[in-house]
GROMACS .gro file of C-alpha atoms in nm:
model
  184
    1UNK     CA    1   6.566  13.710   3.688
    2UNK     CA    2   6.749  13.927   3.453
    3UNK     CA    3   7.067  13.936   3.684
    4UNK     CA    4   7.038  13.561   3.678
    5UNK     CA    5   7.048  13.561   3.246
    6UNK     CA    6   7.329  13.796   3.298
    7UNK     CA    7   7.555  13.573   3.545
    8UNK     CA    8   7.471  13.283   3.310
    9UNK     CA    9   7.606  13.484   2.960
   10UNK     CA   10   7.888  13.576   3.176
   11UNK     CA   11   7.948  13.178   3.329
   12UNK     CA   12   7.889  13.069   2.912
   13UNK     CA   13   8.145  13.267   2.797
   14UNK     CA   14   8.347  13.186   3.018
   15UNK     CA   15   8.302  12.817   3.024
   16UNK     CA   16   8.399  12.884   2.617
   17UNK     CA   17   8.680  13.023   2.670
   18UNK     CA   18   8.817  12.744   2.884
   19UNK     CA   19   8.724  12.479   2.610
   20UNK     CA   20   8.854  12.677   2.408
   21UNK     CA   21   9.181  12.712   2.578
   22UNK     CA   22   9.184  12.350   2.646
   23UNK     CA   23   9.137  12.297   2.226
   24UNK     CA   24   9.437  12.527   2.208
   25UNK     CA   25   9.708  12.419   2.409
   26UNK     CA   26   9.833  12.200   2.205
   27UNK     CA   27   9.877  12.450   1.926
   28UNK     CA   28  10.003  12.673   2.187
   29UNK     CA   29  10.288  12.406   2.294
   30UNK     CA   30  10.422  12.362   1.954
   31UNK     CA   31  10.435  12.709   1.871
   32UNK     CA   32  10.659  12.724   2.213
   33UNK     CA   33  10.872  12.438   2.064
   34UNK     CA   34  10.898  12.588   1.732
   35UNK     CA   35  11.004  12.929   1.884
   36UNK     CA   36  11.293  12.718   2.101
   37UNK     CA   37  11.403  12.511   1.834
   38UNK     CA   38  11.414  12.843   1.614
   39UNK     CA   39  11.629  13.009   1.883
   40UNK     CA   40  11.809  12.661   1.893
   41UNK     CA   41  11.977  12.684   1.539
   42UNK     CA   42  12.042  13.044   1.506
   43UNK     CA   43  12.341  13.217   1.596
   44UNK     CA   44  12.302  13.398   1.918
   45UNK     CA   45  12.468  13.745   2.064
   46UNK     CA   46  12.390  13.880   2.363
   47UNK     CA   47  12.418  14.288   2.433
   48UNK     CA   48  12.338  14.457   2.801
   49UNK     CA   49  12.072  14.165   2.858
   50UNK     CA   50  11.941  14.153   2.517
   51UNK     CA   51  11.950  13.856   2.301
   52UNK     CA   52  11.979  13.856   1.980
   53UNK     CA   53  11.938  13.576   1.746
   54UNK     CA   54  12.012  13.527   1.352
   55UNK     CA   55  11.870  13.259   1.167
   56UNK     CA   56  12.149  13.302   0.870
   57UNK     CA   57  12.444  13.478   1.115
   58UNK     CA   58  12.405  13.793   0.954
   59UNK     CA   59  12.624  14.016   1.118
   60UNK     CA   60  12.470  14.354   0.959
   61UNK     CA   61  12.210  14.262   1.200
   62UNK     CA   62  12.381  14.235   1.473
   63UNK     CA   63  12.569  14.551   1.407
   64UNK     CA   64  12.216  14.747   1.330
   65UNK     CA   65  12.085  14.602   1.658
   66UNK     CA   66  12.318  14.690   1.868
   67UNK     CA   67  12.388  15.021   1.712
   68UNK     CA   68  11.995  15.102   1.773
   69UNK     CA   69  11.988  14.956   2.147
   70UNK     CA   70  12.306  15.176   2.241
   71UNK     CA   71  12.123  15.435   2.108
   72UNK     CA   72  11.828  15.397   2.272
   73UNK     CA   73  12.029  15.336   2.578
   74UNK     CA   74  12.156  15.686   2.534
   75UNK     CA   75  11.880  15.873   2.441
   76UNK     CA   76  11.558  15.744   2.644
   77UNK     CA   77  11.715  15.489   2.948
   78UNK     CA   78  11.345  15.451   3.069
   79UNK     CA   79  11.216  15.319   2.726
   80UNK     CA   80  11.565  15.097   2.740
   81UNK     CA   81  11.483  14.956   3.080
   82UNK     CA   82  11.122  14.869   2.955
   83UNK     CA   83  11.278  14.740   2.616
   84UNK     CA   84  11.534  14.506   2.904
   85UNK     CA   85  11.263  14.439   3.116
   86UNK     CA   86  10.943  14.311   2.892
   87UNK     CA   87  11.128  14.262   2.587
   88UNK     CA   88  11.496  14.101   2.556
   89UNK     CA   89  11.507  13.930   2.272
   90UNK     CA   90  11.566  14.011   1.907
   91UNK     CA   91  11.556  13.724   1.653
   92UNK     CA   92  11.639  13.814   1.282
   93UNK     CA   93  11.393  13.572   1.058
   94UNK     CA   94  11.336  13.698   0.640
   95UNK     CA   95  10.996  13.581   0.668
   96UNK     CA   96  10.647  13.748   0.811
   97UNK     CA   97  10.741  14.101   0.873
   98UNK     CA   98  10.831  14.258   1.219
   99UNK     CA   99  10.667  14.196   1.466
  100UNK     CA  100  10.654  14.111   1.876
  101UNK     CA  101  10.516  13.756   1.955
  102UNK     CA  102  10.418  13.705   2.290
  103UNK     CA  103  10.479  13.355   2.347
  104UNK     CA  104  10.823  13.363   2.294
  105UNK     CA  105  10.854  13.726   2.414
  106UNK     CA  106  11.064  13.833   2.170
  107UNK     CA  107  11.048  14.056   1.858
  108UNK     CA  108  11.118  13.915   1.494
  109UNK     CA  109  11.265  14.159   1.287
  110UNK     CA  110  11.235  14.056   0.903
  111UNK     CA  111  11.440  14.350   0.764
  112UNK     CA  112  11.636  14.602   1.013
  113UNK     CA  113  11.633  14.946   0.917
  114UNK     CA  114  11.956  15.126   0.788
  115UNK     CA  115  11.894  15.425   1.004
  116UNK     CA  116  11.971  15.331   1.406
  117UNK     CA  117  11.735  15.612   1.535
  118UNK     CA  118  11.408  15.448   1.350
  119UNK     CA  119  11.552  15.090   1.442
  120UNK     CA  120  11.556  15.226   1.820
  121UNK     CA  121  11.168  15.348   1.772
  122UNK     CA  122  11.080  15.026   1.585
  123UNK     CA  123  11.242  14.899   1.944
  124UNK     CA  124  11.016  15.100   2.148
  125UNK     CA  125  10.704  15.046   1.996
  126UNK     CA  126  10.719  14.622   1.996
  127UNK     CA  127  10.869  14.699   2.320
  128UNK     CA  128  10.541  14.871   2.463
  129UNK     CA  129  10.312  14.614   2.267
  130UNK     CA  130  10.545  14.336   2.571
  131UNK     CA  131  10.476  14.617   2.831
  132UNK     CA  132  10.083  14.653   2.763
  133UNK     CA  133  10.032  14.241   2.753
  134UNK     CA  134  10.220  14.205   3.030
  135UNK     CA  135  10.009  14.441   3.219
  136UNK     CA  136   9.707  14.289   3.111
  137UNK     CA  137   9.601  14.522   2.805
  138UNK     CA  138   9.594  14.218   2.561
  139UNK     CA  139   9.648  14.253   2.209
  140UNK     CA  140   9.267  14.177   2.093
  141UNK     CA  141   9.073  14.271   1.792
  142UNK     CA  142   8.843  14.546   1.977
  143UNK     CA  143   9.094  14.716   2.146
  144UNK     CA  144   9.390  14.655   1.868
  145UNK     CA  145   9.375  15.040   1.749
  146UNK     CA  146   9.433  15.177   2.091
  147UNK     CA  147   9.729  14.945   2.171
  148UNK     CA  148   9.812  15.037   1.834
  149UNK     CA  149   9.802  15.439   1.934
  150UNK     CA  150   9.955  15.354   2.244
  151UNK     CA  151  10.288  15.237   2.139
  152UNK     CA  152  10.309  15.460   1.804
  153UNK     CA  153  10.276  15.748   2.056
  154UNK     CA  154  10.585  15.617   2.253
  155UNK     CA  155  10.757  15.531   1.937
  156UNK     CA  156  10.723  15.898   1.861
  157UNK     CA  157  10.797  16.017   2.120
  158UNK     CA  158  11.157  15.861   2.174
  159UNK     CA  159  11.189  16.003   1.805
  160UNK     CA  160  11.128  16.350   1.944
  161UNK     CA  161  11.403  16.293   2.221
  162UNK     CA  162  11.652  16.167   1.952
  163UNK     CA  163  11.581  16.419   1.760
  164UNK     CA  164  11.632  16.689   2.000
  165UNK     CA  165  11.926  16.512   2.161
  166UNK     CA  166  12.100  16.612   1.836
  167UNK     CA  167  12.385  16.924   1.866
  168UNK     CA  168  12.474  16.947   1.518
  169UNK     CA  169  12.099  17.042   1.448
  170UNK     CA  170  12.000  17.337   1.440
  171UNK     CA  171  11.670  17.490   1.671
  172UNK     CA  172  11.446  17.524   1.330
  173UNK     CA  173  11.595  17.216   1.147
  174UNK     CA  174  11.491  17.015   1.519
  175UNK     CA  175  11.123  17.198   1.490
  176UNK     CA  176  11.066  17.093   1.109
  177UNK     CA  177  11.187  16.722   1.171
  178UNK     CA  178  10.941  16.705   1.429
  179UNK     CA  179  10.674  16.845   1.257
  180UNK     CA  180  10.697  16.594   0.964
  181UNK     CA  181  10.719  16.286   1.215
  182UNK     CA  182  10.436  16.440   1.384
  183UNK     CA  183  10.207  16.390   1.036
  184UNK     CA  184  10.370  16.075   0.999
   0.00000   0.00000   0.00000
C-alpha cells in the first residue's frame, strides 16, 4: 500500500506540472516573441559564430565583446567552444542586469565591463549556466547554489589561465593575483 501512496504523489505531481505547463505556454510564447522582436530592432554583429545584438548600436559594446571573446578564444579554446556551442548570442539591453535567459539562449549584458579578461569570465560563467540546462541540471531554486558554484568555479578558473597566460607578469605578482581572486 505504501508503494501505491508513493506512485500516486509521484503521478500528482506530475499531473501538476503538466497543468501547469499547459497554464504557461502562453506566457512562455510571448516571452519567445518578445525576445525575437527584441533581436528584431537591434543592431546586430556577428563574431566567429557569436551574435551580438545592441538595442541602442553602441559600438563600445561591440568593441568590449569582441575584445573579451578573442580573448577567451586565446586563452581557454575549450571554454570558447562551450561559450560557441550552448551560448552564441550576446544582446546589449540597459535594463535588468546580466544575465543568461534560456529561452532565447542568449546572455543580456546590461553594462560590459571595461576590463576584457573579467568580460571573458563574465562569458564563461553565463556560458556554463547554457551548458548545465542544456544537460539537464536546470536552474531551480533547490539546486540554484550549486549551479551557482559550478559556473563561478569555471569563471575562476579561466581567470587563473588568463592570469598565468600573462609574460609581462612576474611568478609572485601571478601567485598574489590569484590568491586575491581566489577570496573573491
Amino acid at each position: 500500500m505504501r508503494v501505491k501512496r508513493v506512485t500516486d504523489l509521484g503521478q500528482r505531481r506530475s499531473n501538476r506540472q503538466l497543468v501547469l505547463r499547459i497554464l504557461l505556454w502562453p506566457l512562455i510564447a510571448l516571452d519567445r516573441v518578445y525576445h525575437k522582436l527584441l533581436f528584431a530592432i537591434s543592431t546586430r554583429r556577428t563574431f566567429d559564430g557569436f551574435t551580438l545584438y545592441s538595442v541602442e548600436n553602441d559600438l563600445v559594446f561591440f568593441e568590449k565583446a569582441i575584445e573579451a571573446l578573442k580573448l577567451l578564444k586565446c586563452v581557454d579554446p575549450r571554454r570558447y567552444q562551450r561559450a560557441q556551442r550552448y551560448m552564441s548570442v550576446l544582446a546589449h539591453v540597459r535594463q535588468g542586469g546580466d544575465f543568461y535567459k534560456y529561452s532565447a539562449k542568449a546572455f543580456y549584458v546590461q553594462n560590459p565591463p571595461d576590463d576584457s579578461a573579467f568580460f571573458a569570465s563574465v562569458i564563461i560563467h553565463e556560458a556554463t549556466h547554457a551548458y548545465l540546462i542544456n544537460k539537464g541540471f536546470r536552474y531551480e531554486k533547490s539546486v540554484r547554489e550549486r549551479h551557482e558554484r559550478i559556473c563561478t568555479k569555471e569563471q575562476l578558473a579561466f581567470i587563473i589561465k588568463a592570469i598565468n597566460a600573462q609574460e609581462h607578469i612576474s611568478t609572485s605578482q601571478k601567485e598574489d593575483l590569484v590568491t586575491q581572486w581566489k577570496e573573491w
